[in-house]
XYZ file of C-alpha atoms in Angstrom:
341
model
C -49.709 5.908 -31.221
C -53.002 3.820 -31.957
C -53.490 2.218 -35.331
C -53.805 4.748 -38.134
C -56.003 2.216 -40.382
C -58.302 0.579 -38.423
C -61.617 -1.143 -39.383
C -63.290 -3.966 -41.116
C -63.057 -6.102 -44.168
C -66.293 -8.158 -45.213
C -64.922 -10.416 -47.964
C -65.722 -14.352 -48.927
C -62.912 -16.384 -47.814
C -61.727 -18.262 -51.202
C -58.226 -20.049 -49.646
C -55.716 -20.215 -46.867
C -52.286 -21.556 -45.281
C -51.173 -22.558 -42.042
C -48.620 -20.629 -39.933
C -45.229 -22.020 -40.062
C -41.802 -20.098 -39.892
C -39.789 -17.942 -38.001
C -42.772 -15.626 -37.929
C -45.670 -17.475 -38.135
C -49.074 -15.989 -39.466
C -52.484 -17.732 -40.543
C -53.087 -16.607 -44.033
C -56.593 -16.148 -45.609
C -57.014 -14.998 -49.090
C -60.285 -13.057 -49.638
C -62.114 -10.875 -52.402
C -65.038 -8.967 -52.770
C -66.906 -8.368 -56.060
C -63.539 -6.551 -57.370
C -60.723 -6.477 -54.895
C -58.381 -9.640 -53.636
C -57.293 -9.281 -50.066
C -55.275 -11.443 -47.604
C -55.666 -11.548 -43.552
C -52.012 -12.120 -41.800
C -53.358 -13.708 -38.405
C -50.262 -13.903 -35.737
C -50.705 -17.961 -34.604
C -47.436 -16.780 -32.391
C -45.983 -14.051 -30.253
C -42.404 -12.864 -30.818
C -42.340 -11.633 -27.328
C -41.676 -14.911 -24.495
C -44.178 -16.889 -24.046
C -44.700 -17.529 -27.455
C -47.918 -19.248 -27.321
C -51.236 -16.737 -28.107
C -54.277 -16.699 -26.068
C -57.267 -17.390 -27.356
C -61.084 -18.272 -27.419
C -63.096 -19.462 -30.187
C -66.709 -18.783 -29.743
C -69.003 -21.028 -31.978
C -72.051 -19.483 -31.262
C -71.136 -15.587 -30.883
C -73.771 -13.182 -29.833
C -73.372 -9.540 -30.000
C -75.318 -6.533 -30.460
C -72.782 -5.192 -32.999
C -73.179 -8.527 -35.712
C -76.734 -6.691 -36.512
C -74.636 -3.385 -37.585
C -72.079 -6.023 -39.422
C -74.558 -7.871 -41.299
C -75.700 -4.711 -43.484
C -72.061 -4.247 -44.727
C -71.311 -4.935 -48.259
C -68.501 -7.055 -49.144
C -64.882 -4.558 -48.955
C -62.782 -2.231 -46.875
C -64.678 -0.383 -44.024
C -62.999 2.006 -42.101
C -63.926 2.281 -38.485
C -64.041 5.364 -36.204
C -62.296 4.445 -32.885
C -64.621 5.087 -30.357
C -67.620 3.583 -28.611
C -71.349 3.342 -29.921
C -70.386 2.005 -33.221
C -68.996 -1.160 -34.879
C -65.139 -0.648 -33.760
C -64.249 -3.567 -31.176
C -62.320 -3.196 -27.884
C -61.609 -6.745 -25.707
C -62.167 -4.483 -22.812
C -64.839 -1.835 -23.118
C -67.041 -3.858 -25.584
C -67.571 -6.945 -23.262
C -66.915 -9.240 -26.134
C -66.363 -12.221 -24.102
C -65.188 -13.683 -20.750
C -61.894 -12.948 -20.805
C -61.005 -15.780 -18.346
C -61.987 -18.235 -20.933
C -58.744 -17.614 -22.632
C -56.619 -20.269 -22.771
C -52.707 -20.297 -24.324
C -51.621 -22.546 -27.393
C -49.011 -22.995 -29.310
C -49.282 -22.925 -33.307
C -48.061 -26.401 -34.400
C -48.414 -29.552 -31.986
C -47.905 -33.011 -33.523
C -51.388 -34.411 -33.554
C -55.314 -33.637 -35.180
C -57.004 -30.717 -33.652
C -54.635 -29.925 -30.911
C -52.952 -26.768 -32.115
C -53.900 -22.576 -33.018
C -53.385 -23.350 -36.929
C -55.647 -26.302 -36.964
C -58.474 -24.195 -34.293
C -58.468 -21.902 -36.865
C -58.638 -23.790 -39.805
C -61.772 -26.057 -39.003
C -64.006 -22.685 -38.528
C -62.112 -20.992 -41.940
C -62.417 -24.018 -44.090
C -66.134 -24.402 -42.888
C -66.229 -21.034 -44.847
C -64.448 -21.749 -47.587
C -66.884 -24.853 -48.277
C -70.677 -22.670 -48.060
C -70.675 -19.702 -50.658
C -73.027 -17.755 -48.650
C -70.802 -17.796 -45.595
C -68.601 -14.050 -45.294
C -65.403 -13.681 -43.071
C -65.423 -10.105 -41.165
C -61.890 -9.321 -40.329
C -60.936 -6.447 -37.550
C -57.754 -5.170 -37.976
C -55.092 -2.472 -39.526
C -55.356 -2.299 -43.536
C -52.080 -1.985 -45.638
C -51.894 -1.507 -49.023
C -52.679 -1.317 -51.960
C -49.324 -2.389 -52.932
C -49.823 -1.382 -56.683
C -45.758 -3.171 -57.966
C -46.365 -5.729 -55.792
C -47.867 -9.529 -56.142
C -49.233 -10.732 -53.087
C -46.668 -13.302 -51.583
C -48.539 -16.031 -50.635
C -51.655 -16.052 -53.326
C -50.185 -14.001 -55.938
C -52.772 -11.309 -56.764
C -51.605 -8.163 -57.646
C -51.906 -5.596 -55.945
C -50.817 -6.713 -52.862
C -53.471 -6.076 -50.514
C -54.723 -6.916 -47.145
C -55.449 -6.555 -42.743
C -52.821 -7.726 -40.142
C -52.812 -7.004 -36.610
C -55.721 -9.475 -36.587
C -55.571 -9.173 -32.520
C -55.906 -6.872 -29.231
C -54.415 -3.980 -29.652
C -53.568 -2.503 -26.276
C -51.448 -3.194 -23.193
C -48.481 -3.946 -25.006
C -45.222 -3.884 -23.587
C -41.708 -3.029 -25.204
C -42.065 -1.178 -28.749
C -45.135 -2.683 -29.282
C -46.939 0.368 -26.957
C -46.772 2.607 -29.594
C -49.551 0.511 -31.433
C -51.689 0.846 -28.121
C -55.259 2.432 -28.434
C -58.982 1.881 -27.338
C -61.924 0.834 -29.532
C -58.971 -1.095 -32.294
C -58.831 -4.249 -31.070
C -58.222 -7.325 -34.112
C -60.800 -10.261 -34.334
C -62.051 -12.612 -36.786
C -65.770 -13.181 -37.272
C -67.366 -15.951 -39.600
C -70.950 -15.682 -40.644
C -72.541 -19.183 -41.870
C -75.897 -17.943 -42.460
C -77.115 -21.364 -43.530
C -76.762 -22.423 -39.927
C -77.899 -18.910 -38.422
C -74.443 -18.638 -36.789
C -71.848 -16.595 -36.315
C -68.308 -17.742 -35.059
C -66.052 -15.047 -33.107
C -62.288 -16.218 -33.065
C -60.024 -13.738 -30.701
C -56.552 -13.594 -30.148
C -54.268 -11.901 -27.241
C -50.579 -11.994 -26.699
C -49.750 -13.557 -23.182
C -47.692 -9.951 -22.499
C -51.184 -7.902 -22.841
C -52.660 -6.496 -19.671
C -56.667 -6.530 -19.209
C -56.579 -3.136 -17.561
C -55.385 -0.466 -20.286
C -56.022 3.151 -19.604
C -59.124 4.427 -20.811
C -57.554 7.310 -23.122
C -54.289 5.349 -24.504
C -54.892 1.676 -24.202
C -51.369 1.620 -22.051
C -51.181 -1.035 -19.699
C -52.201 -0.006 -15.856
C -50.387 -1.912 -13.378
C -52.641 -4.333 -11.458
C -53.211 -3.685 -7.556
C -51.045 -5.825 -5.088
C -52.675 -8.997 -4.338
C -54.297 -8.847 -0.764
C -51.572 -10.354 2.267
C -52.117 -13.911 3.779
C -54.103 -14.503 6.468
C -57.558 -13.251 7.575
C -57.656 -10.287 5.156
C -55.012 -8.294 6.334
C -54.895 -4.586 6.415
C -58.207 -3.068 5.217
C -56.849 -0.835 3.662
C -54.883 -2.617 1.327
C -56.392 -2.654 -2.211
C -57.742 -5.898 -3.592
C -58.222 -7.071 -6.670
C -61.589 -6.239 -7.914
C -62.348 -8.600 -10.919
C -65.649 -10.258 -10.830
C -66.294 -9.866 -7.467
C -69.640 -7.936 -8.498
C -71.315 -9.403 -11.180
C -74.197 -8.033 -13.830
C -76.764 -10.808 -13.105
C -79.738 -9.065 -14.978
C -81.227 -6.079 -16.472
C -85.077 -4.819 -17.476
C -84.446 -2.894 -20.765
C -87.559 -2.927 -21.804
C -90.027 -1.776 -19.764
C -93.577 -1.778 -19.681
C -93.855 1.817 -17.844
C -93.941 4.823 -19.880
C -91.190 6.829 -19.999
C -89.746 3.184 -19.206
C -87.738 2.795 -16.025
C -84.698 0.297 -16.773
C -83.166 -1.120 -14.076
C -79.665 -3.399 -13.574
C -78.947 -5.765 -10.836
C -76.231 -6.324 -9.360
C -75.121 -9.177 -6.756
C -71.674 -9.622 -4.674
C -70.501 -12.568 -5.087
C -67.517 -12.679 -2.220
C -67.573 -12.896 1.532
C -67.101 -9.397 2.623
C -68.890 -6.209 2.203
C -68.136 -3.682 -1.037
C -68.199 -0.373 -0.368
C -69.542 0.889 -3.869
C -68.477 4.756 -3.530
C -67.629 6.167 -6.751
C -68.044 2.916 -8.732
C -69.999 3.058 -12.439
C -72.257 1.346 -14.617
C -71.399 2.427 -18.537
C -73.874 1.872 -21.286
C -73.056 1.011 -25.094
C -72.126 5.075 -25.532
C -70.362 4.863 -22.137
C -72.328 7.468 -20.697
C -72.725 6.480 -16.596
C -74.859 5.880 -13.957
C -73.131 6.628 -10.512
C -73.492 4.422 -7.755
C -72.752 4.622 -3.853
C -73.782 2.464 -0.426
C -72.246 -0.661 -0.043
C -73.327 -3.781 -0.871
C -72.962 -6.862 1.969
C -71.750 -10.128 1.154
C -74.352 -12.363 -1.003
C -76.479 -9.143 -1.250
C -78.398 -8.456 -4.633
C -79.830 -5.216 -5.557
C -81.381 -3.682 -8.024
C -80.100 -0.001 -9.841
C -81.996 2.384 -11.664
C -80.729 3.674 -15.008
C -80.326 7.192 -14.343
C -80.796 9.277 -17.817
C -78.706 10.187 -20.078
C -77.424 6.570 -19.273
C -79.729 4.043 -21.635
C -80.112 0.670 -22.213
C -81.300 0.613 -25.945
C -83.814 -2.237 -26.887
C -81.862 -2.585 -29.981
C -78.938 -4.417 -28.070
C -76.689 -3.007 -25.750
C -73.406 -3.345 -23.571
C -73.481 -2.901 -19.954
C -70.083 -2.394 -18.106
C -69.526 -1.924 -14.019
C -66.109 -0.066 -13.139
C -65.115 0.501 -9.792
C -63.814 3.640 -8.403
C -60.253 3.311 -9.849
C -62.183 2.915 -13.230
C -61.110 -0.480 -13.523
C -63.593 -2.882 -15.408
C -64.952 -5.315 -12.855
C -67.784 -7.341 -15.182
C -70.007 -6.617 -18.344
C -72.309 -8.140 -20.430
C -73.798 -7.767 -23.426
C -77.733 -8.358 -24.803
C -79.141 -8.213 -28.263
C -82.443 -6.675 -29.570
C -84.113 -10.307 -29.637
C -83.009 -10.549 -25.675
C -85.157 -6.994 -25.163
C -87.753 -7.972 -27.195
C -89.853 -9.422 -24.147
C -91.938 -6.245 -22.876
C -91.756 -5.735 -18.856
C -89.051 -8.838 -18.744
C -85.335 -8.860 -17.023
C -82.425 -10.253 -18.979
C -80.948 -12.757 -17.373
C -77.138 -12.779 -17.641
């Protein structure tokens, strides 16, 4: 069953320690104006390989940090769904999920493991009072007989599963859901920047079904030779890609439009494949599109893209996420002018 406490902590970080044991977690102490929580981050996976994925983004951009930066300091539950501030590795278009590399959590040597990626960016905090940690994840406590075992507050109080949160394997499933996924997002408003630290277990899948976050088996990879049977299914990452989109338009009732471009050798027949706004409400698409070809798709209403920020997500006709993107309202701000992705 999906998390049954999921949302967001905004809360200054005050102190940490590095991972180290037989279960190693990255621990940040945090408070708000009245409350003392701590963040468990996993810096390792008890499931082989051992070593977490991840990507640190120094310079995060997202339509959802404009929602985050009204919070107030505390506990905010989050509705699991799309359209609001819950995050999902998948469906949110967070990131390139190919830029995620494995590490382990304690190499011999400066800036070379998880534990010290981690600490540069949460130390950073620590040192500017004005900077605020954001932490996605499942809340437990309070604990109201229990001190806090690593800073000692009382009650006991804090987030874990600090991660994705879908396509698990083994007894882990049962925490599988959409719209949950774990991340860690710094704020350092002196320098106008955010910082977007995300973590995956190697044993996650990037296709999860759309209702359960269960893993969906990936399609066999196409035979050798000159593309064997056609009717073999191929993999279907990134071979169309999102390369722009006018959100902003300077007709009236605007006309938004999305282009699109294949990137591979062969022709894509585009039958039954999507394009998914923010709310994930669709715009259908057919034809084919020939190798090298760019086109240009309409927005067909209700599907919007909001000049407030928005996701944009292309599935193909298995419903299988092939690219997205992401723009923010100072992207659309630019009357009559694509966004170039």
């Amino acid at each position: 069953m999906p998390l049954n406490a999921y949302g967001v902590l905004r809360g200054r970080p005050i102190a940490r320690q590095l991972g180290a044991g037989s279960s190693p977690h990255y621990q940040i102490h945090l408070v708000d104006q009245t409350v003392d929580y701590r963040a468990a981050i996993n810096v390792a996976s008890a499931l082989s390989p051992s070593e977490l994925e991840y990507l640190i983004d120094s310079h995060f951009s997202h339509p959802v940090l404009d929602e985050l930066a009204e919070l107030p300091l505390g506990w905010r539950a989050l509705p699991s769904g799309p359209g609001g501030m819950a995050l999902d590795f998948i469906r949110t278009n967070l990131f390139d999920p190919s830029k995620m590399t494995p590490l382990p959590f304690n190499v011999p040597g400066p800036d070379n493991d998880l534990n010290e990626k981690l600490d540069h960016y949460v130390q950073r905090a620590m040192a500017d009072e004005a900077a605020t940690a954001f932490v996605f994840g499942q809340r437990w406590g309070p604990e109201k007989n229990a001190k806090d075992r690593y800073f000692g507050f009382l009650p006991g109080n804090g987030v874990h599963d600090i991660h994705m949160n879908q396509g698990n394997v083994g007894s882990y499933v049962r925490d599988d859901g959409v719209y949950q996924d774990g991340a860690l997002l710094l704020h350092l408003p002196a320098q106008a920047q955010w910082v977007g630290i995300f973590l995956k277990f190697q044993s996650q899948t990037w296709h999860t079904d759309d209702r359960t976050g269960h893993q969906i088996p990936p399609p066999p990879p196409p035979p050798p030779g000159n593309g064997g049977d056609p009717g073999t299914p191929r993999p279907t990452d990134g071979v169309v890609r999102i390369v722009a989109a006018l959100v902003n338009s300077e007709e009236d009732p605007e006309r938004e439009t999305i282009t699109l471009l294949n990137v591979t050798a062969r022709t894509i027949d585009l039958t039954g494949w999507r394009l998914l706004d923010r709310n994930k409400v669709a715009t259908a698409l057919s034809g084919s599109l020939d190798a090298g070809e760019a086109r240009r798709i309409a927005v067909v209403t209700p599907m919007a893209l909001s000049n407030k920020g928005g996701v944009i997500t292309l599935l193909d006709a298995s419903g299988l996420r092939v690219d997205g993107v992401t723009y923010t309202k100072a992207d659309a701000a630019l009357q009559g002018h694509s966004v170039k992705f």
